[in-house]
Structure formats: C-alpha cells, structure tokens
PDB file of C-alpha atoms and ligand atoms in Angstrom:
ATOM      1  CA  MET X  20      72.409 100.105  67.925  1.00  0.00           C
ATOM      2  CA  ALA X  21      72.164 104.492  67.406  1.00  0.00           C
ATOM      3  CA  SER X  22      71.470 105.604  63.973  1.00  0.00           C
ATOM      4  CA  GLN X  23      74.457 107.385  61.683  1.00  0.00           C
ATOM      5  CA  LEU X  24      74.025 110.042  59.217  1.00  0.00           C
ATOM      6  CA  LEU X  25      76.828 110.536  56.777  1.00  0.00           C
ATOM      7  CA  ILE X  26      77.755 114.650  56.782  1.00  0.00           C
ATOM      8  CA  LEU X  27      80.590 114.317  55.137  1.00  0.00           C
ATOM      9  CA  ASN X  28      81.666 111.943  52.277  1.00  0.00           C
ATOM     10  CA  LYS X  29      84.576 110.850  50.701  1.00  0.00           C
ATOM     11  CA  LYS X  30      84.538 113.188  47.725  1.00  0.00           C
ATOM     12  CA  GLN X  31      83.655 116.402  50.092  1.00  0.00           C
ATOM     13  CA  ILE X  32      86.350 115.523  52.879  1.00  0.00           C
ATOM     14  CA  GLN X  33      88.709 115.761  50.079  1.00  0.00           C
ATOM     15  CA  GLN X  34      87.394 119.318  48.479  1.00  0.00           C
ATOM     16  CA  LYS X  35      87.570 120.556  52.388  1.00  0.00           C
ATOM     17  CA  ILE X  36      91.212 118.759  52.653  1.00  0.00           C
ATOM     18  CA  ASP X  37      92.129 120.906  49.267  1.00  0.00           C
ATOM     19  CA  ARG X  38      90.211 124.157  50.542  1.00  0.00           C
ATOM     20  CA  ILE X  39      92.289 124.435  53.999  1.00  0.00           C
ATOM     21  CA  ALA X  40      95.889 123.572  52.360  1.00  0.00           C
ATOM     22  CA  TYR X  41      94.992 126.445  50.094  1.00  0.00           C
ATOM     23  CA  GLN X  42      93.698 128.586  52.865  1.00  0.00           C
ATOM     24  CA  ILE X  43      97.020 127.603  54.074  1.00  0.00           C
ATOM     25  CA  LEU X  44      99.311 128.762  51.458  1.00  0.00           C
ATOM     26  CA  GLU X  45      96.990 132.242  50.979  1.00  0.00           C
ATOM     27  CA  ASP X  46      98.028 132.340  55.136  1.00  0.00           C
ATOM     28  CA  ASN X  47     101.403 131.922  54.714  1.00  0.00           C
ATOM     29  CA  LEU X  48     102.187 133.430  51.176  1.00  0.00           C
ATOM     30  CA  ASN X  49     106.171 135.058  52.448  1.00  0.00           C
ATOM     31  CA  GLU X  50     107.041 131.755  54.625  1.00  0.00           C
ATOM     32  CA  LYS X  51     109.057 128.699  53.822  1.00  0.00           C
ATOM     33  CA  GLU X  52     108.730 126.805  56.356  1.00  0.00           C
ATOM     34  CA  ILE X  53     105.308 125.542  58.158  1.00  0.00           C
ATOM     35  CA  VAL X  54     104.927 122.978  60.800  1.00  0.00           C
ATOM     36  CA  LEU X  55     102.167 120.623  61.053  1.00  0.00           C
ATOM     37  CA  ALA X  56     101.377 119.442  64.159  1.00  0.00           C
ATOM     38  CA  GLY X  57      98.203 117.428  64.151  1.00  0.00           C
ATOM     39  CA  ILE X  58      96.714 115.756  67.491  1.00  0.00           C
ATOM     40  CA  TRP X  59      96.874 111.772  67.651  1.00  0.00           C
ATOM     41  CA  ASP X  60      95.601 110.328  66.448  1.00  0.00           C
ATOM     42  CA  ARG X  61      92.556 111.667  63.948  1.00  0.00           C
ATOM     43  CA  GLY X  62      94.159 114.951  64.028  1.00  0.00           C
ATOM     44  CA  TYR X  63      97.344 113.404  63.050  1.00  0.00           C
ATOM     45  CA  LYS X  64      96.142 111.653  60.049  1.00  0.00           C
ATOM     46  CA  LEU X  65      94.430 114.940  58.913  1.00  0.00           C
ATOM     47  CA  ALA X  66      97.629 116.448  59.319  1.00  0.00           C
ATOM     48  CA  LEU X  67      99.328 113.803  56.747  1.00  0.00           C
ATOM     49  CA  ARG X  68      96.772 114.546  54.044  1.00  0.00           C
ATOM     50  CA  LEU X  69      97.324 118.177  54.054  1.00  0.00           C
ATOM     51  CA  GLU X  70     100.788 117.498  53.725  1.00  0.00           C
ATOM     52  CA  LYS X  71      99.977 115.535  50.684  1.00  0.00           C
ATOM     53  CA  VAL X  72      97.814 118.101  48.975  1.00  0.00           C
ATOM     54  CA  LEU X  73     100.418 121.304  50.014  1.00  0.00           C
ATOM     55  CA  LYS X  74     102.883 119.323  48.941  1.00  0.00           C
ATOM     56  CA  LYS X  75     101.501 119.568  45.476  1.00  0.00           C
ATOM     57  CA  ILE X  76     100.665 123.087  45.723  1.00  0.00           C
ATOM     58  CA  SER X  77     103.052 124.716  47.735  1.00  0.00           C
ATOM     59  CA  GLY X  78     107.138 125.089  48.058  1.00  0.00           C
ATOM     60  CA  PHE X  79     106.874 124.790  52.167  1.00  0.00           C
ATOM     61  CA  LYS X  80     109.579 122.645  53.512  1.00  0.00           C
ATOM     62  CA  LEU X  81     106.697 121.111  55.679  1.00  0.00           C
ATOM     63  CA  THR X  82     107.476 119.545  59.568  1.00  0.00           C
ATOM     64  CA  LEU X  83     105.115 117.045  60.923  1.00  0.00           C
ATOM     65  CA  LEU X  84     104.735 116.605  64.010  1.00  0.00           C
ATOM     66  CA  ARG X  85     102.493 114.772  66.051  1.00  0.00           C
ATOM     67  CA  ILE X  86     100.724 115.505  69.093  1.00  0.00           C
ATOM     68  CA  ASP X  87     100.149 113.116  71.911  1.00  0.00           C
ATOM     69  CA  LEU X  88      97.412 113.829  74.645  1.00  0.00           C
ATOM     70  CA  GLN X  89      97.424 111.133  77.302  1.00  0.00           C
ATOM     71  CA  LYS X  90      94.828 110.764  80.417  1.00  0.00           C
ATOM     72  CA  GLU X  91      97.338 110.811  83.547  1.00  0.00           C
ATOM     73  CA  SER X  92      94.628 110.157  86.647  1.00  0.00           C
ATOM     74  CA  SER X  93      92.738 113.791  86.006  1.00  0.00           C
ATOM     75  CA  LYS X  94      94.708 115.282  83.789  1.00  0.00           C
ATOM     76  CA  LEU X  95      95.903 115.573  80.259  1.00  0.00           C
ATOM     77  CA  VAL X  96      99.196 115.396  80.089  1.00  0.00           C
ATOM     78  CA  ALA X  97     100.571 116.431  76.235  1.00  0.00           C
ATOM     79  CA  SER X  98     103.452 115.612  74.645  1.00  0.00           C
ATOM     80  CA  THR X  99     104.948 115.667  70.926  1.00  0.00           C
ATOM     81  CA  ASP X 100     107.228 113.009  68.783  1.00  0.00           C
ATOM     82  CA  LEU X 101     110.211 116.105  68.221  1.00  0.00           C
ATOM     83  CA  ASP X 102     111.807 118.051  69.978  1.00  0.00           C
ATOM     84  CA  GLU X 103     111.338 121.760  70.396  1.00  0.00           C
ATOM     85  CA  SER X 104     114.010 122.801  67.961  1.00  0.00           C
ATOM     86  CA  HIS X 105     111.339 121.704  64.965  1.00  0.00           C
ATOM     87  CA  TRP X 106     109.417 124.461  66.013  1.00  0.00           C
ATOM     88  CA  LYS X 107     111.078 127.217  67.442  1.00  0.00           C
ATOM     89  CA  ASN X 108     110.530 130.787  65.618  1.00  0.00           C
ATOM     90  CA  LYS X 109     108.184 128.486  62.352  1.00  0.00           C
ATOM     91  CA  VAL X 110     104.328 128.839  61.935  1.00  0.00           C
ATOM     92  CA  ILE X 111     103.102 126.138  63.836  1.00  0.00           C
ATOM     93  CA  ILE X 112      99.259 124.730  62.459  1.00  0.00           C
ATOM     94  CA  ILE X 113      97.668 122.968  65.067  1.00  0.00           C
ATOM     95  CA  VAL X 114      95.814 119.933  63.288  1.00  0.00           C
ATOM     96  CA  ASP X 115      92.206 117.985  64.879  1.00  0.00           C
ATOM     97  CA  ASP X 116      89.645 116.404  63.456  1.00  0.00           C
ATOM     98  CA  VAL X 117      86.666 117.783  65.587  1.00  0.00           C
ATOM     99  CA  LEU X 118      86.198 120.520  67.886  1.00  0.00           C
ATOM    100  CA  ASN X 119      84.022 120.248  70.780  1.00  0.00           C
ATOM    101  CA  SER X 120      84.588 122.217  73.562  1.00  0.00           C
ATOM    102  CA  GLY X 121      87.905 122.976  72.517  1.00  0.00           C
ATOM    103  CA  LYS X 122      90.120 121.094  75.542  1.00  0.00           C
ATOM    104  CA  THR X 123      92.136 118.840  73.026  1.00  0.00           C
ATOM    105  CA  LEU X 124      93.231 121.986  71.069  1.00  0.00           C
ATOM    106  CA  ALA X 125      93.586 124.132  74.026  1.00  0.00           C
ATOM    107  CA  TYR X 126      96.113 121.394  75.416  1.00  0.00           C
ATOM    108  CA  GLY X 127      97.528 121.119  72.122  1.00  0.00           C
ATOM    109  CA  LEU X 128      98.095 124.564  71.902  1.00  0.00           C
ATOM    110  CA  GLY X 129     100.019 124.300  75.342  1.00  0.00           C
ATOM    111  CA  VAL X 130     102.794 122.413  74.441  1.00  0.00           C
ATOM    112  CA  PHE X 131     104.005 125.329  72.576  1.00  0.00           C
ATOM    113  CA  LEU X 132     103.593 128.161  74.577  1.00  0.00           C
ATOM    114  CA  ASN X 133     107.228 128.482  75.985  1.00  0.00           C
ATOM    115  CA  THR X 134     108.683 128.618  72.592  1.00  0.00           C
ATOM    116  CA  PRO X 135     108.848 131.237  70.659  1.00  0.00           C
ATOM    117  CA  HIS X 136     107.008 130.820  67.277  1.00  0.00           C
ATOM    118  CA  LYS X 137     105.791 132.907  64.497  1.00  0.00           C
ATOM    119  CA  LYS X 138     102.437 132.184  64.635  1.00  0.00           C
ATOM    120  CA  ILE X 139     100.152 129.553  65.662  1.00  0.00           C
ATOM    121  CA  ARG X 140      96.937 129.051  63.712  1.00  0.00           C
ATOM    122  CA  THR X 141      94.203 125.810  64.303  1.00  0.00           C
ATOM    123  CA  VAL X 142      92.676 123.801  62.047  1.00  0.00           C
ATOM    124  CA  VAL X 143      89.502 121.586  62.476  1.00  0.00           C
ATOM    125  CA  LEU X 144      87.526 119.432  60.039  1.00  0.00           C
ATOM    126  CA  VAL X 145      84.468 119.844  62.114  1.00  0.00           C
ATOM    127  CA  ASP X 146      83.440 123.146  64.486  1.00  0.00           C
ATOM    128  CA  ARG X 147      80.838 121.473  66.002  1.00  0.00           C
ATOM    129  CA  SER X 148      80.714 125.382  68.812  1.00  0.00           C
ATOM    130  CA  HIS X 149      80.194 123.527  71.735  1.00  0.00           C
ATOM    131  CA  LYS X 150      83.521 125.954  72.958  1.00  0.00           C
ATOM    132  CA  ILE X 151      83.650 126.288  76.323  1.00  0.00           C
ATOM    133  CA  PHE X 152      87.324 127.259  76.059  1.00  0.00           C
ATOM    134  CA  PRO X 153      88.569 130.348  74.415  1.00  0.00           C
ATOM    135  CA  ILE X 154      89.764 128.018  71.057  1.00  0.00           C
ATOM    136  CA  ALA X 155      89.947 130.099  67.553  1.00  0.00           C
ATOM    137  CA  THR X 156      89.573 127.917  64.622  1.00  0.00           C
ATOM    138  CA  ASP X 157      91.324 129.297  61.699  1.00  0.00           C
ATOM    139  CA  PHE X 158      90.500 127.597  59.053  1.00  0.00           C
ATOM    140  CA  VAL X 159      87.136 124.817  58.832  1.00  0.00           C
ATOM    141  CA  GLY X 160      86.052 122.304  57.059  1.00  0.00           C
ATOM    142  CA  LEU X 161      82.549 122.282  58.586  1.00  0.00           C
ATOM    143  CA  GLU X 162      80.701 124.291  60.902  1.00  0.00           C
ATOM    144  CA  LEU X 163      78.135 121.808  62.162  1.00  0.00           C
ATOM    145  CA  ALA X 164      74.941 122.905  64.943  1.00  0.00           C
ATOM    146  CA  THR X 165      75.130 119.967  66.772  1.00  0.00           C
ATOM    147  CA  ILE X 166      73.655 118.733  70.381  1.00  0.00           C
ATOM    148  CA  LEU X 167      75.643 118.061  73.147  1.00  0.00           C
ATOM    149  CA  LYS X 168      74.650 114.552  73.141  1.00  0.00           C
ATOM    150  CA  GLU X 169      75.320 113.525  69.330  1.00  0.00           C
ATOM    151  CA  HIS X 170      78.547 112.572  68.452  1.00  0.00           C
ATOM    152  CA  VAL X 171      80.656 113.286  64.940  1.00  0.00           C
ATOM    153  CA  ASP X 172      82.822 110.046  64.137  1.00  0.00           C
ATOM    154  CA  VAL X 173      85.487 110.640  61.498  1.00  0.00           C
ATOM    155  CA  VAL X 174      86.571 107.966  59.990  1.00  0.00           C
ATOM    156  CA  MET X 175      90.056 108.740  57.893  1.00  0.00           C
ATOM    157  CA  ASP X 176      92.878 106.985  56.038  1.00  0.00           C
ATOM    158  CA  VAL X 177      95.929 107.747  54.465  1.00  0.00           C
ATOM    159  CA  GLU X 178      94.964 107.379  50.949  1.00  0.00           C
ATOM    160  CA  GLY X 179      91.338 108.908  51.479  1.00  0.00           C
ATOM    161  CA  GLU X 180      89.447 105.647  50.373  1.00  0.00           C
ATOM    162  CA  GLU X 181      87.725 105.280  53.752  1.00  0.00           C
ATOM    163  CA  ASP X 182      86.865 108.803  54.018  1.00  0.00           C
ATOM    164  CA  ARG X 183      83.599 109.422  56.138  1.00  0.00           C
ATOM    165  CA  VAL X 184      82.074 111.728  58.668  1.00  0.00           C
ATOM    166  CA  TYR X 185      78.756 110.520  60.762  1.00  0.00           C
ATOM    167  CA  LEU X 186      76.735 111.852  63.035  1.00  0.00           C
ATOM    168  CA  SER X 187      75.537 109.471  65.649  1.00  0.00           C
TER     169      SER X 187
HETATM  170  O1  PRP F 229      87.202 120.168  72.128  1.00  0.00           O
HETATM  171  P1  PRP F 229      87.280 118.724  72.591  1.00  0.00           P
HETATM  172  O2  PRP F 229      85.774 118.943  73.268  1.00  0.00           O
HETATM  173  O3  PRP F 229      88.538 118.648  73.581  1.00  0.00           O
HETATM  174  O4  PRP F 229      86.171 117.582  71.582  1.00  0.00           O
HETATM  175  C1  PRP F 229      87.733 117.044  70.654  1.00  0.00           C
HETATM  176  C2  PRP F 229      88.383 115.950  70.444  1.00  0.00           C
HETATM  177  O5  PRP F 229      87.017 114.989  71.036  1.00  0.00           O
HETATM  178  C3  PRP F 229      87.774 114.041  69.971  1.00  0.00           C
HETATM  179  O6  PRP F 229      88.208 112.654  70.551  1.00  0.00           O
HETATM  180  P2  PRP F 229      88.032 111.838  72.008  1.00  0.00           P
HETATM  181  O7  PRP F 229      89.140 111.052  71.893  1.00  0.00           O
HETATM  182  O8  PRP F 229      87.391 112.449  72.700  1.00  0.00           O
HETATM  183  O9  PRP F 229      86.612 111.674  71.537  1.00  0.00           O
HETATM  184  P3  PRP F 229      86.192 109.744  70.458  1.00  0.00           P
HETATM  185  O10 PRP F 229      85.066 109.520  72.034  1.00  0.00           O
HETATM  186  O11 PRP F 229      85.560 110.639  69.704  1.00  0.00           O
HETATM  187  O12 PRP F 229      87.476 109.094  70.194  1.00  0.00           O
HETATM  188  C4  PRP F 229      87.829 114.371  68.772  1.00  0.00           C
HETATM  189  O13 PRP F 229      88.530 113.402  68.080  1.00  0.00           O
HETATM  190  C5  PRP F 229      88.366 115.653  68.921  1.00  0.00           C
HETATM  191  O14 PRP F 229      90.132 115.268  69.360  1.00  0.00           O
END
C-alpha cells in the first residue's frame, strides 16, 4: 500500500474553512446574496461547510447549488441541480476540494458563462498548482507543492468529524 502523509487534520481544516468564509464575507460586504456552487461530491461538501459558517457570521441570503460533472465518452458534461434563475445576476462562488490542472474548475465555470452574473470567484481547499488551464483560485486553504504522481485525498463530512487531508 502507498504511504499516506497527513497534510491537514480536523482542526486545521476547520480553521481554513473559517478563514475562507471570512474572506468571502470581506469580498462581498455590499452584497445581500451569494450563490455557493459546489462541485460534486467533495466540492459540494466543502460548500455545505462554508454555508454553515457564513450563516453564523454573515447576513447573506445563501443559495447552495450542486454542479455535477459526468463523463460522456471522452467528454465531460457539466450540469446543475437548480436552473439559472437561481444564479442570474448574482455573486457566484465555485467550490472544489482540490485544484490540480484546473480542468474541473474550468468545466464548473462553463456552466455560468451564458448567464449574466455579478461576479464569479473560486474556492479550493488545496491548490496543487499544476495548472494547465487559466483558472485563478481566489480563496485557497493551502497551496501545496506536489509532484504530479502524488495524490491529494480529501476526506470531509458535513459535521467535520471525519475531516482529513492526506498526500499519498
Ligand atoms: O484540477 P483538476 O486536474 O481537474 O483536478 C481536480 C479534481 O480532481 C479531483 O477529483 P477526481 O475525481 O479527478 O479525483 P479523485 O480520483 O480524487 O476522485 C478533485 O476532487 C478535483 O475535483
């Protein structure tokens, strides 16, 4: 079995989620409404966790949106659980657990390109910085220098009991 190195423990993950929530608040002081768009499945869990903190620290009306990415033959197809009326003319925050090449976030972003919006921001818990797509990460938990063959495993649940990030 490949060796696993614990990169972030439960407490550190919660601290990063709290910090990112405060950064989102600071970046949107004049806003009333925010759409958190989590990429299924771990990005969606992270979006749920951010929603929980933002409910405590902000007065935002929060909409949680799920982005699904499915492989159809060699293509990726993105879809959402809610229609565009839920994000039209709003601030959208796309959330995923890890950024590696940027492809997943690029597809997530694609969902919103044909609808007017106020602004789009991105959140990742871990940015591995192997970008081959021009995707900016606005709010990042941890920037991690990794080699390509390494794998970042994010374990996360809604309550935060199981939270761990490993490098293997
Ligand atoms: O920036 P990218 O190169 O698109 O990589 C990032 C994506 O990779 C991982 O998911 P994936 O399902 O690919 O990997 P897994 O085997 O860890 O589930 C991770 O959860 C991101 O969604």
